[in-house]
Amino acid sequence: MSPNYPYNCWYVGATSDEIGSQPLGRRLLGRPVVLYRAPSGEVVAMEDRCAHRAYPLSAGRLDGDRIVCGYHGIAYDTQGQCVHVPSQENVPVGARVRTYPVIERAPFVWIWLGQPGAAALRTPPATPWLVEPGWASQGEMLHVEANYLLLHEHYLDLTNVYAMHAANMPPGIDRLPSLDEVEVSEMSVSYTRALPPAPLADWEAEATGLPHGPEYHRREQGFFVSPALHVQKWAIDTDAGAFEQLRIHGFTPESPTMTHVFLRIAHNYQTDRALVSAHLRHFFLDMTRRDAALLEVVQRQLAEDGEPRRGINVKADRAGLRARRVAQAMVAEESGRPALRAVATAGG
Ligand code: FES
């Protein structure tokens, strides 16, 4: 399977707490990358491959703000420039490794692996629920053996919950209503659906502390913010305001069949109660692991069939298909192919 992800996009490369004084090696978009934190606090990202004999720099060590290869000891500065060769006085002309633009917005470290000059034209998407007062969040990282678009499509069609997680749905609602509207822009897709009033599911009551008995309206919203980020919002409307819980997924392809999932669970109520955050984290992490196990089966099935896309589409697929088309158009643009052709064949 060839890469179906755009490079000219900010992706989550790591979480802030992963990056310290030890080099972190990670394959992102098919490329080996090493990340580390310089003594100044700045995060540095560069090709994880020594310019000498291809040994991974992540297997080396840090010396101040330099990274030192673990094979023959060649050192590089934060710009990727070779600055020291232990066995000779001078460094070879042009000896360097590629560095990548990085923007740290805790808890995420965003990385740009596309055209170097294009990074400044875009910024990483905002994730206010992870930083602003009035919200609490926790997270986890998963490694899923599935293409990143399978993950996007899965979370843009929540109708799968009745087959996969039926016990977690509000009692008395046996299916999700149709999508009210799917909005599409150049790089994003979003939808909203309103649910009929129903009592709380056990997990909702436990998290919110609201009484079980009354019926509540809910809104479910999904956002394909970019090929790198999906957000799903589940809001319970009450007279005292909306009790919102969000699943924020950073999807970063490791390869066409493997995806790093940077999961964050955020909520806007009882933000000072660690037990509530822990409950939501445990609840959604359990669901995410079951989702991942299913998608890995689908990925293996697609690989064994040798036919990457063959299947009918139903109405609930609308948002997922739109997202796939956005990603395909971006890939087509990067490759110089006409974007419209990619859109026309996107559902196939
Ligand atoms: S391979 Fe890195 S110094 Fe030789």
Coordinates of N, CA and C in Angstrom, one line a residue, residues 1 17 28 34 37 69 74 100 117 119 138 167 175 179 188 193 202 241 279 288-289 294 321 332 335:
M1 N 0.8 -1.2 0.0 CA 0.0 0.0 0.0 C 0.9 1.2 0.0
D17 N 5.5 15.3 27.5 CA 6.2 14.6 28.6 C 7.0 13.4 28.0
L28 N 7.7 8.5 11.6 CA 6.5 9.4 11.4 C 6.4 9.5 9.9
V34 N 14.2 11.6 15.1 CA 14.6 11.6 16.5 C 14.2 13.0 17.1
R37 N 15.0 17.3 23.8 CA 14.8 18.6 24.3 C 16.2 19.1 24.7
C69 N 26.3 10.7 17.8 CA 26.0 9.4 17.3 C 26.7 8.3 18.1
I74 N 30.2 11.1 16.0 CA 30.0 12.3 15.3 C 28.9 13.1 15.9
Y100 N 13.5 19.1 11.2 CA 12.1 19.4 10.9 C 11.5 20.5 11.8
G117 N 9.7 25.0 3.2 CA 9.2 26.4 3.1 C 7.7 26.6 3.4
A119 N 5.9 25.2 5.8 CA 5.5 25.1 7.2 C 5.0 26.4 7.8
Q138 N -7.0 14.2 30.3 CA -6.0 13.2 30.5 C -5.8 12.5 29.1
A167 N -23.9 -1.2 25.4 CA -24.3 -1.0 26.8 C -23.9 0.4 27.2
R175 N -31.0 3.6 18.2 CA -30.1 3.9 17.1 C -29.9 5.4 17.0
L179 N -27.4 12.2 10.4 CA -26.6 13.4 10.6 C -27.4 14.6 10.2
S188 N -11.3 20.6 6.3 CA -12.0 20.1 7.5 C -13.4 19.6 7.1
R193 N -25.3 15.9 15.2 CA -26.6 15.2 15.3 C -27.2 15.4 16.7
D202 N -25.1 4.5 32.5 CA -24.4 4.5 33.8 C -23.2 5.3 33.8
G241 N -26.5 24.1 32.0 CA -25.5 24.2 31.0 C -25.2 22.8 30.4
H279 N -12.1 8.3 35.7 CA -13.3 7.4 35.2 C -13.4 7.6 33.7
T288 N -11.6 2.7 23.1 CA -10.6 3.0 22.0 C -9.8 1.7 21.7
R289 N -9.5 0.9 22.8 CA -8.8 -0.3 22.5 C -9.6 -1.3 21.8
L294 N -10.7 -3.9 16.4 CA -11.6 -4.1 15.2 C -10.9 -3.6 14.0
L321 N -16.6 9.8 4.3 CA -16.2 9.9 2.9 C -15.7 11.3 2.5
A332 N -3.2 14.4 -3.7 CA -3.1 14.6 -5.1 C -2.4 16.0 -5.4
S335 N 1.3 15.6 -5.1 CA 1.9 14.8 -6.1 C 1.8 15.4 -7.5

